[in-house]
mmCIF file of N, CA and C in Angstrom:
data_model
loop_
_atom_site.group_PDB
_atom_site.id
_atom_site.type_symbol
_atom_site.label_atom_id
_atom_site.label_comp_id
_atom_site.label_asym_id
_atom_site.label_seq_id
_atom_site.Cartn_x
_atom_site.Cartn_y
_atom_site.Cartn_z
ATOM 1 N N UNK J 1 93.498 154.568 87.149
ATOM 2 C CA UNK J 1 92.625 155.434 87.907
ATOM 3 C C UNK J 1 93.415 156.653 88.373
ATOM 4 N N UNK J 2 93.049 158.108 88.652
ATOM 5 C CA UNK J 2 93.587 158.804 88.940
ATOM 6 C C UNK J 2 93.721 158.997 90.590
ATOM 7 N N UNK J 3 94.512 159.415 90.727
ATOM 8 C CA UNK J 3 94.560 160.029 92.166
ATOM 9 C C UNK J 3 93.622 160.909 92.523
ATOM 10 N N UNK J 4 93.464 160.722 94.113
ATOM 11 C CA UNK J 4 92.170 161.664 94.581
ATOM 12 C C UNK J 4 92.292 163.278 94.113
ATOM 13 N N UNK J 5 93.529 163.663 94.052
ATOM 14 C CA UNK J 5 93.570 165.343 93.780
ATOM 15 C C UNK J 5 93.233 165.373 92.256
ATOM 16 N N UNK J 6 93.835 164.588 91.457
ATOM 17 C CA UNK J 6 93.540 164.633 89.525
ATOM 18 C C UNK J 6 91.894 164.407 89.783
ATOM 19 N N UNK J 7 91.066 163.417 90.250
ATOM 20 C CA UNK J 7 90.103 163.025 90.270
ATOM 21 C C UNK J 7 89.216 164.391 90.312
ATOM 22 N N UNK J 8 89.479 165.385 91.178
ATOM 23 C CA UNK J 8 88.661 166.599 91.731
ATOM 24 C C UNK J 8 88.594 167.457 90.779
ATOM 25 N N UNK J 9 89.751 167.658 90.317
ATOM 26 C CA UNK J 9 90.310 168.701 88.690
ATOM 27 C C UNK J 9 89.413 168.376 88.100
ATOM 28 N N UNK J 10 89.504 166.798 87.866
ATOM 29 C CA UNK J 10 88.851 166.322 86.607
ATOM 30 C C UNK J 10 87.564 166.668 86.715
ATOM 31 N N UNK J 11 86.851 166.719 87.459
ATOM 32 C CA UNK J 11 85.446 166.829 88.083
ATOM 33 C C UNK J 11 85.305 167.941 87.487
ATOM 34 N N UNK J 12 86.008 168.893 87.425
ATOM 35 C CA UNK J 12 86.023 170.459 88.061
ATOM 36 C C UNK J 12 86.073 171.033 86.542
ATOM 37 N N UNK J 13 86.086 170.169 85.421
ATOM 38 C CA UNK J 13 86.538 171.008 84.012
ATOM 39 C C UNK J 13 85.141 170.887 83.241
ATOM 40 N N UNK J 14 84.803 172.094 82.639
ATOM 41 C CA UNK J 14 83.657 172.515 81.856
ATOM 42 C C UNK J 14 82.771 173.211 82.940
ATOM 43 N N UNK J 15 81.651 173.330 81.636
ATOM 44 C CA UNK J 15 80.589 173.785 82.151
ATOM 45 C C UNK J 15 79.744 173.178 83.489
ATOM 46 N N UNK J 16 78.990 173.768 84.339
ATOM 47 C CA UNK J 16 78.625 172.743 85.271
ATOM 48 C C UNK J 16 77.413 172.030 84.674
ATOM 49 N N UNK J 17 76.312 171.995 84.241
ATOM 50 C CA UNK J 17 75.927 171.279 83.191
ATOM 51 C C UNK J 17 76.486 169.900 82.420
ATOM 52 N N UNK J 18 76.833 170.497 81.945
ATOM 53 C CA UNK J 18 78.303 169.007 81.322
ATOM 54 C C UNK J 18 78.817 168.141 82.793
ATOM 55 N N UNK J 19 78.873 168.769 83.199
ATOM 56 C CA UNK J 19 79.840 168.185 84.052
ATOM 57 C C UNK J 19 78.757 167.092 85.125
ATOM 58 N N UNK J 20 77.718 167.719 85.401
ATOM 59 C CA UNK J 20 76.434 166.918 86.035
ATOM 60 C C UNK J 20 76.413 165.665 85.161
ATOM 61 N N UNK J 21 76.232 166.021 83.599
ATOM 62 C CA UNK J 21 75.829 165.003 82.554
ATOM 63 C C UNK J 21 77.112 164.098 82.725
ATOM 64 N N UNK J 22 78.481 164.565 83.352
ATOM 65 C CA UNK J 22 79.651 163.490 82.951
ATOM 66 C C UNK J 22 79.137 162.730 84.227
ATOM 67 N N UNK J 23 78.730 163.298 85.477
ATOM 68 C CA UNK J 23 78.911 162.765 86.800
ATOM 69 C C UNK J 23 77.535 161.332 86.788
ATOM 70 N N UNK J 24 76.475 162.202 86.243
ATOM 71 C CA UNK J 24 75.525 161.120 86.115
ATOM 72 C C UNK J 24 76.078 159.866 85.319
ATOM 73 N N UNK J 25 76.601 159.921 84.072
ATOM 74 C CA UNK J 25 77.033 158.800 83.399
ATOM 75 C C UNK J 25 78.012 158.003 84.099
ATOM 76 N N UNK J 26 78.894 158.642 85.290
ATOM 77 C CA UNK J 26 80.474 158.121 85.773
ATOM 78 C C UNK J 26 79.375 157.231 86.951
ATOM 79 N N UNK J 27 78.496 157.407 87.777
ATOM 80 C CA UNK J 27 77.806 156.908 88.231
ATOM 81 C C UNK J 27 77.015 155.774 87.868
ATOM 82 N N UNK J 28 76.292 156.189 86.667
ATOM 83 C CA UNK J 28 75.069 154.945 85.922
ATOM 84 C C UNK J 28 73.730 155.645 86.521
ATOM 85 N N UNK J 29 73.414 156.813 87.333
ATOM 86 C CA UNK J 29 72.181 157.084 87.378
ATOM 87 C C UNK J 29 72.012 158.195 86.546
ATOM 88 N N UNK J 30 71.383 158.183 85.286
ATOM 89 C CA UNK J 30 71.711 159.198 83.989
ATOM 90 C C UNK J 30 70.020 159.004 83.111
ATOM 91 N N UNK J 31 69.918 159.564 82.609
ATOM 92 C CA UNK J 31 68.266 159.763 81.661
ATOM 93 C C UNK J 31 68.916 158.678 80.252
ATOM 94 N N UNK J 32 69.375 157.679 80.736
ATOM 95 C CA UNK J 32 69.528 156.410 79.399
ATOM 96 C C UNK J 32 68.581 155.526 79.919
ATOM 97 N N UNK J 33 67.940 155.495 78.810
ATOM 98 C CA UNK J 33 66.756 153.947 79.127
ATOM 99 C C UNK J 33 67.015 152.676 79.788
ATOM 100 N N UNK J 34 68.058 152.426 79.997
ATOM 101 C CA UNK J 34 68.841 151.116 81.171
ATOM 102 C C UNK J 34 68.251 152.038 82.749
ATOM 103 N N UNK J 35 68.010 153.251 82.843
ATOM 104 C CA UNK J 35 68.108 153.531 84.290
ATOM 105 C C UNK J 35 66.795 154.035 84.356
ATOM 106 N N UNK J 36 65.992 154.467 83.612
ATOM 107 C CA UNK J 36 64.798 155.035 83.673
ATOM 108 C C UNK J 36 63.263 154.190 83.416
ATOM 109 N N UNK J 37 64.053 152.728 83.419
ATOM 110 C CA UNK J 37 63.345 152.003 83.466
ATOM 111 C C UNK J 37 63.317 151.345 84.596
ATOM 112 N N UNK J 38 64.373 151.086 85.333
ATOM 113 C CA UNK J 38 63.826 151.379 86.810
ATOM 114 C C UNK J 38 62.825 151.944 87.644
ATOM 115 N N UNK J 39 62.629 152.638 87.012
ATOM 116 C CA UNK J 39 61.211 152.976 87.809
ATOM 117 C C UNK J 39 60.546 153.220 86.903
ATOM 118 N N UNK J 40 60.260 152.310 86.594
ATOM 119 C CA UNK J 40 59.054 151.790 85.156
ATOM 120 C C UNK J 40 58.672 153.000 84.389
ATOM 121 N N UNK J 41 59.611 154.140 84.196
ATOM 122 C CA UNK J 41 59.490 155.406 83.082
ATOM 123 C C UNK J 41 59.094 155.051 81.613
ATOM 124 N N UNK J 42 59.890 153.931 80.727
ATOM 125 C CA UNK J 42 60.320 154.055 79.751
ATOM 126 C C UNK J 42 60.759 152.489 79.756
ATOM 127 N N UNK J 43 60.873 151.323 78.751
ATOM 128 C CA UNK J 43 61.227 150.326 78.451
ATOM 129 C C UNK J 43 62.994 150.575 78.470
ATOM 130 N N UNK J 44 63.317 149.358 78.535
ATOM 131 C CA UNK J 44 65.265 149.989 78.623
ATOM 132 C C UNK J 44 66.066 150.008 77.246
ATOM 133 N N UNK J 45 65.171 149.508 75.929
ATOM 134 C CA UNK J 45 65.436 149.350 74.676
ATOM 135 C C UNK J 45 65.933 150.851 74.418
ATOM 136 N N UNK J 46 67.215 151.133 73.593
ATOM 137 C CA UNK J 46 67.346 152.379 72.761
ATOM 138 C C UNK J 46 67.223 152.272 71.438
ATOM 139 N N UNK J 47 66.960 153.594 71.467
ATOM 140 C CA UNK J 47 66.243 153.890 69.833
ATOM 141 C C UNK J 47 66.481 153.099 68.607
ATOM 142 N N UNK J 48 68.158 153.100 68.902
ATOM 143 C CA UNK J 48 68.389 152.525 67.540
ATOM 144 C C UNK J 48 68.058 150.587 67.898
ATOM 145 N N UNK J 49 67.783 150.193 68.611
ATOM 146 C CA UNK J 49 66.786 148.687 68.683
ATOM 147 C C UNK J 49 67.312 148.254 69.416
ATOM 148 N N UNK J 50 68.557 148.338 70.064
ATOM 149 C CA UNK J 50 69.345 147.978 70.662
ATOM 150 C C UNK J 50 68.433 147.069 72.099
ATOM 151 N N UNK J 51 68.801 146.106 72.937
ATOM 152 C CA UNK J 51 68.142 145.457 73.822
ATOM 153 C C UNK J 51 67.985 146.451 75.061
ATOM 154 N N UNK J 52 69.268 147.142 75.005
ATOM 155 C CA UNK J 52 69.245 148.042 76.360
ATOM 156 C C UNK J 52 70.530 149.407 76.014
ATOM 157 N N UNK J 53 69.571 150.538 76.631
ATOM 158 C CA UNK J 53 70.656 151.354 76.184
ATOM 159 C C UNK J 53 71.345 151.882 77.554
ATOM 160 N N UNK J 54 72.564 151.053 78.035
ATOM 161 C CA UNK J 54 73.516 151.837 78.975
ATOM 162 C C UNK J 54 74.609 152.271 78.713
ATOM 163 N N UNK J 55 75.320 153.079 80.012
ATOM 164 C CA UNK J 55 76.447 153.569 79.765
ATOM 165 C C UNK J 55 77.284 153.597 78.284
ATOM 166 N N UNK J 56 77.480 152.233 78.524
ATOM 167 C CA UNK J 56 78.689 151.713 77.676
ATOM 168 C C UNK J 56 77.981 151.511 76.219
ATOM 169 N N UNK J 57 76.860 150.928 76.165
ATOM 170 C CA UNK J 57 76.372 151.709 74.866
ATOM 171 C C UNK J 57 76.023 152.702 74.040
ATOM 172 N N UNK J 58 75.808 153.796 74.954
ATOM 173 C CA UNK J 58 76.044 154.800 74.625
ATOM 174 C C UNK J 58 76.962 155.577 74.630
ATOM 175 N N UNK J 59 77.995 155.158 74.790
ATOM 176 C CA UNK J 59 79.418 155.726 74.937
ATOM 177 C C UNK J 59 80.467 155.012 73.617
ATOM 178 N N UNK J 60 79.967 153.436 73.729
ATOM 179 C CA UNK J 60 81.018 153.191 72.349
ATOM 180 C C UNK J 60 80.370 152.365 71.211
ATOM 181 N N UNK J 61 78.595 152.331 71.302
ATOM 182 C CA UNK J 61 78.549 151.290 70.759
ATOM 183 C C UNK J 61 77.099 151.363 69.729
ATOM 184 N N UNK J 62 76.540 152.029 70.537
ATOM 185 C CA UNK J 62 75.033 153.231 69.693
ATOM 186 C C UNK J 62 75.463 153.122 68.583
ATOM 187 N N UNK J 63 75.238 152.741 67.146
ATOM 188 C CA UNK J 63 75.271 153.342 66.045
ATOM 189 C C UNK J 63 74.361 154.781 65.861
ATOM 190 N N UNK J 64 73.262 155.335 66.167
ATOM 191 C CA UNK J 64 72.571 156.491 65.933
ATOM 192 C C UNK J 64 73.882 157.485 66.248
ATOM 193 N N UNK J 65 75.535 157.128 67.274
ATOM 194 C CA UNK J 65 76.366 158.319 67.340
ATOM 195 C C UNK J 65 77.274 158.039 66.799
ATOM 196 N N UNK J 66 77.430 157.685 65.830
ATOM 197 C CA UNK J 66 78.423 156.749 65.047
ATOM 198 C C UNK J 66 79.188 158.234 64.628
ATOM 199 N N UNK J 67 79.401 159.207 64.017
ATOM 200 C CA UNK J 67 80.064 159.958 63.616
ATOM 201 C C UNK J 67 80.760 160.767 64.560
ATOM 202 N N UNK J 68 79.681 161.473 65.632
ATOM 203 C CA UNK J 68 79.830 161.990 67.018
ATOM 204 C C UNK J 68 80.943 160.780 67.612
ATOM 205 N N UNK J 69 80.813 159.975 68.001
ATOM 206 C CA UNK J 69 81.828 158.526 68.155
ATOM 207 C C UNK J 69 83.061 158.823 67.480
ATOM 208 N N UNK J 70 83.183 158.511 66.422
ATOM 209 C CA UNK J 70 84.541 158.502 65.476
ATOM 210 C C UNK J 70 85.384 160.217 65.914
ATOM 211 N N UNK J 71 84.786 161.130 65.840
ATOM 212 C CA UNK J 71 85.196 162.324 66.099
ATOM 213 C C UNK J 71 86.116 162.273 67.075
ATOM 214 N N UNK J 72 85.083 161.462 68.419
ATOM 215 C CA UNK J 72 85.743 161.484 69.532
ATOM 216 C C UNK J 72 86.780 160.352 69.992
ATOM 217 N N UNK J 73 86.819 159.626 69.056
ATOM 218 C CA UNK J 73 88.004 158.735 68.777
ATOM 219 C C UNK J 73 89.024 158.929 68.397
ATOM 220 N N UNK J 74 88.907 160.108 67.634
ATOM 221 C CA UNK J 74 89.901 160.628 66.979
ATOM 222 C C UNK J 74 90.667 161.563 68.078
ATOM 223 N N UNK J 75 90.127 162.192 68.755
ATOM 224 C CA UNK J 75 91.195 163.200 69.425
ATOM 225 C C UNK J 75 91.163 162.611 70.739
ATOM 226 N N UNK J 76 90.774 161.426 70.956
ATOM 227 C CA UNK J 76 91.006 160.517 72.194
ATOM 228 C C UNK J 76 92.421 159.652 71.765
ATOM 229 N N UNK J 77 92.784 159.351 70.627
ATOM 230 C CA UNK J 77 93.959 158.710 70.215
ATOM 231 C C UNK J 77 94.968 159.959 69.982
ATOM 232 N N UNK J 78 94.484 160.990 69.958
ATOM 233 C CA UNK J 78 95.463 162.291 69.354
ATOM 234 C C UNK J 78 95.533 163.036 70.772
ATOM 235 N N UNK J 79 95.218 162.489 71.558
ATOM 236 C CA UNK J 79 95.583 162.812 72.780
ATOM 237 C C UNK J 79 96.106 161.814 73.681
ATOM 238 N N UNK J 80 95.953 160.833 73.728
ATOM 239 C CA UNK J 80 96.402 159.640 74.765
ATOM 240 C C UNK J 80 96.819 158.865 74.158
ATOM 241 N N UNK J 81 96.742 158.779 72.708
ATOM 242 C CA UNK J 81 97.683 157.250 71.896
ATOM 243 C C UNK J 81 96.129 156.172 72.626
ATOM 244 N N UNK J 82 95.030 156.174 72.799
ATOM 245 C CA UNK J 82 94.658 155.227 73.235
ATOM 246 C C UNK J 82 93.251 154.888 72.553
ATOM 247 N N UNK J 83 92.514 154.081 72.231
ATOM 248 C CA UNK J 83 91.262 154.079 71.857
ATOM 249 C C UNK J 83 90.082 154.172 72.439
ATOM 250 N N UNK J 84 88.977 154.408 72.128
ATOM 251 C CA UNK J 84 87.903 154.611 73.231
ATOM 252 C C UNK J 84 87.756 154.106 74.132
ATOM 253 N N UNK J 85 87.255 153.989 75.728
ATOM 254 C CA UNK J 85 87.147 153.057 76.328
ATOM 255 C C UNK J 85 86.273 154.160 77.184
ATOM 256 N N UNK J 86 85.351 153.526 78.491
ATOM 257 C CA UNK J 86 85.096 153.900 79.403
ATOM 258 C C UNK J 86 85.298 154.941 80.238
ATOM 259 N N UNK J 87 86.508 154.341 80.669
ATOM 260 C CA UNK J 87 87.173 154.608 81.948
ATOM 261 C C UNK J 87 87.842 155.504 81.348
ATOM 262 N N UNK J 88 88.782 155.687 80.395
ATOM 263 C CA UNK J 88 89.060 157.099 79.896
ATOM 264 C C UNK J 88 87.802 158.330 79.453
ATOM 265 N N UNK J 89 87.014 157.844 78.880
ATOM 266 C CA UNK J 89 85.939 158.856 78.705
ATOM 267 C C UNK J 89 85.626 159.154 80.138
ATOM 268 N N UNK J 90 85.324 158.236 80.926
ATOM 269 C CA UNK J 90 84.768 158.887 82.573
ATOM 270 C C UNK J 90 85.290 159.395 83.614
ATOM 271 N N UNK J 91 86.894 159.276 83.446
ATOM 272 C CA UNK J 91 87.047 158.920 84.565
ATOM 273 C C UNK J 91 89.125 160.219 84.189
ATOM 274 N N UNK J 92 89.009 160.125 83.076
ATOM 275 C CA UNK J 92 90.504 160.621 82.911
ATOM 276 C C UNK J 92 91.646 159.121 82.610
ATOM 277 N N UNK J 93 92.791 160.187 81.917
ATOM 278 C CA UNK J 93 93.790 159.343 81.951
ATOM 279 C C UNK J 93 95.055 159.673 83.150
ATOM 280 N N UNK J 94 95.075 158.829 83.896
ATOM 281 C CA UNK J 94 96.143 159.066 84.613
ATOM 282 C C UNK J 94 97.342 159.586 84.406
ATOM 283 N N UNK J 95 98.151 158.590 83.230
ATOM 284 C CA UNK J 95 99.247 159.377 83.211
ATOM 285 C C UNK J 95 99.490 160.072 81.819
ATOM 286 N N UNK J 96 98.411 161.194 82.358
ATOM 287 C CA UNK J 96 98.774 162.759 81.617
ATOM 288 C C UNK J 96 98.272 163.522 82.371
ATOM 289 N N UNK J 97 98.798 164.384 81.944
ATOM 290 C CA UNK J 97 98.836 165.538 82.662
ATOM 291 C C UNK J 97 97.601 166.769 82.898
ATOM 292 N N UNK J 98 97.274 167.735 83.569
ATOM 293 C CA UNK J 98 95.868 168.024 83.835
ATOM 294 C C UNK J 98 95.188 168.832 82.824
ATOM 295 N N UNK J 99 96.332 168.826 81.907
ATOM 296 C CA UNK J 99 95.827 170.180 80.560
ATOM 297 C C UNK J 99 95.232 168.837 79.142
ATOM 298 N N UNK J 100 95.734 167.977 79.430
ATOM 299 C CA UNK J 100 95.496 166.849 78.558
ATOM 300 C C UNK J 100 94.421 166.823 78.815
ATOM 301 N N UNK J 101 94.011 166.091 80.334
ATOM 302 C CA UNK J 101 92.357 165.963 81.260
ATOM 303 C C UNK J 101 91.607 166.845 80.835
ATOM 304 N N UNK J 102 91.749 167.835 80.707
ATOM 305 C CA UNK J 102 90.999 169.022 80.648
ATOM 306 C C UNK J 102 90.438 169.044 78.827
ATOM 307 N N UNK J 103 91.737 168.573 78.143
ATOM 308 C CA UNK J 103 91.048 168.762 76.638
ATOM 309 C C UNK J 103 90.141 167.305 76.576
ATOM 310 N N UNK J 104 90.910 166.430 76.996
ATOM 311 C CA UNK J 104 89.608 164.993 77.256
ATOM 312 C C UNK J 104 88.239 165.272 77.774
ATOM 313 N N UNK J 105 88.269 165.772 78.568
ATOM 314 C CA UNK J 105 86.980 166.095 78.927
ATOM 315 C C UNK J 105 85.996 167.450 78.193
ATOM 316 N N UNK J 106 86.496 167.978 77.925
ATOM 317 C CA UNK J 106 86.049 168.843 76.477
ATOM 318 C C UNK J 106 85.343 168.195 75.202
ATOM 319 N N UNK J 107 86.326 167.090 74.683
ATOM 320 C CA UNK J 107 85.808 166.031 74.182
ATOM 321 C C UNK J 107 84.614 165.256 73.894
ATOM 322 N N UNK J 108 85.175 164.752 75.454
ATOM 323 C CA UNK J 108 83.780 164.297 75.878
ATOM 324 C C UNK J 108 82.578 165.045 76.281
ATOM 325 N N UNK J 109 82.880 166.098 76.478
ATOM 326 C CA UNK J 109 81.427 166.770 76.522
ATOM 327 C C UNK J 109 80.550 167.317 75.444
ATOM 328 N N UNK J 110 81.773 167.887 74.354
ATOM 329 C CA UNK J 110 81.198 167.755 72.755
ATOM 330 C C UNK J 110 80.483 166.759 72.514
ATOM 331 N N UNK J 111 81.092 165.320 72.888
ATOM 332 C CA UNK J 111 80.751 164.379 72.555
ATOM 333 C C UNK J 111 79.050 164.347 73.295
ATOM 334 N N UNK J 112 78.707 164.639 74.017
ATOM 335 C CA UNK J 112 77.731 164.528 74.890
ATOM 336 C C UNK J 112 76.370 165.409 74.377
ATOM 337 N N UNK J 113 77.533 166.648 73.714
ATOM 338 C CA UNK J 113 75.977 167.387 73.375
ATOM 339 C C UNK J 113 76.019 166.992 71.766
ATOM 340 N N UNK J 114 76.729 167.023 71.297
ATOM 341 C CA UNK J 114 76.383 166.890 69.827
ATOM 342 C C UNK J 114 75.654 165.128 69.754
ATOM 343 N N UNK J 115 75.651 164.878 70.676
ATOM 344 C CA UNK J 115 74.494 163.304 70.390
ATOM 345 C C UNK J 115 73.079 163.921 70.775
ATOM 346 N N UNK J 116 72.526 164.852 71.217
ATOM 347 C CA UNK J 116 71.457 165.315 71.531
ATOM 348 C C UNK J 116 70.415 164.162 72.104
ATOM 349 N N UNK J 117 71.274 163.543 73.116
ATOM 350 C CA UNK J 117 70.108 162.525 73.594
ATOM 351 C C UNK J 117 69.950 163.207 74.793
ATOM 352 N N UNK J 118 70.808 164.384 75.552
ATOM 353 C CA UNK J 118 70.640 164.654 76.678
ATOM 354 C C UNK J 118 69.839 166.094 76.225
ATOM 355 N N UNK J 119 69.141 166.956 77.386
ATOM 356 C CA UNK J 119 68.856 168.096 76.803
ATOM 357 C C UNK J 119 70.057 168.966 77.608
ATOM 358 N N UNK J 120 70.890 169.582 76.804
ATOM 359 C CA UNK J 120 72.275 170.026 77.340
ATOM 360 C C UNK J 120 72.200 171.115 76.546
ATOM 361 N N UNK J 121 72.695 172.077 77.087
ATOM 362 C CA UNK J 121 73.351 173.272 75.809
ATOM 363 C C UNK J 121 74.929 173.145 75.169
ATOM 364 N N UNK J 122 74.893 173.677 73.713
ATOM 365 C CA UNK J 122 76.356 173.004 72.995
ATOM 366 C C UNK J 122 77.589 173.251 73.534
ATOM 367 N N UNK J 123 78.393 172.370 74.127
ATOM 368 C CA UNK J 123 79.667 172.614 74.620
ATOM 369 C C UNK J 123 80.567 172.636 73.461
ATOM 370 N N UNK J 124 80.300 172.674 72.292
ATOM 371 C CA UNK J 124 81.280 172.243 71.175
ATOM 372 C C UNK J 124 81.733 173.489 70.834
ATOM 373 N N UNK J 125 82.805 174.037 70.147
ATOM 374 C CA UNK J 125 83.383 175.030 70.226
ATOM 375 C C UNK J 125 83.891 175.230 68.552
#
């Protein structure tokens, strides 16, 4: 976990847009059918049939982002030596440094719009 000052940075990188979309997901109150069925919006099933689509399925496990996924696997290991997980997509890696954080979260926000499940404008570059 990062420290309270990395934590704020981290907050603080991209667009503010993106950055709402990272905060909603780091939370769990986000427009994925696990939460919007809470208040009886929408069944909690995702598209691709899945029983329930949360966080963590939509972060490592959705096949419909299977390529978007791998992409971001790729420069999540080409940046941290580490493989997908959560808590690095949400949250930062601790021990690196804030220019690392900053391309992680870039990443992940590519990662966010090029799945077009959110309505976001393209952070991808």
């Amino acid at each position: 976990m990062l420290r309270a000052r990395h934590h704020q940075t981290y907050r603080r990188l991209g667009n503010r847009h993106s950055n709402i979309l990272s905060c909603r997901l780091r939370v769990g109150w986000c427009q994925l059918n696990s939460t919007l069925a809470k208040f009886n919006i929408t069944t909690r099933t995702c598209a691709c049939g899945a029983a329930s689509e949360t966080v963590t399925h939509f972060l490592l496990n959705c096949p419909l982002h299977t390529a978007a996924r791998q992409e971001l696997a790729a420069t999540v290991h080409r940046l941290v030596g580490q493989s997908l997980s959560t808590g690095v997509l949400l949250h930062g890696s601790p021990g690196h440094n804030a220019s690392t954080n900053q391309n992680l979260s870039d990443a992940f926000h590519c990662y966010i719009s090029s799945t077009h499940r959110f309505k976001a404008p393209s952070t991808c570059s």
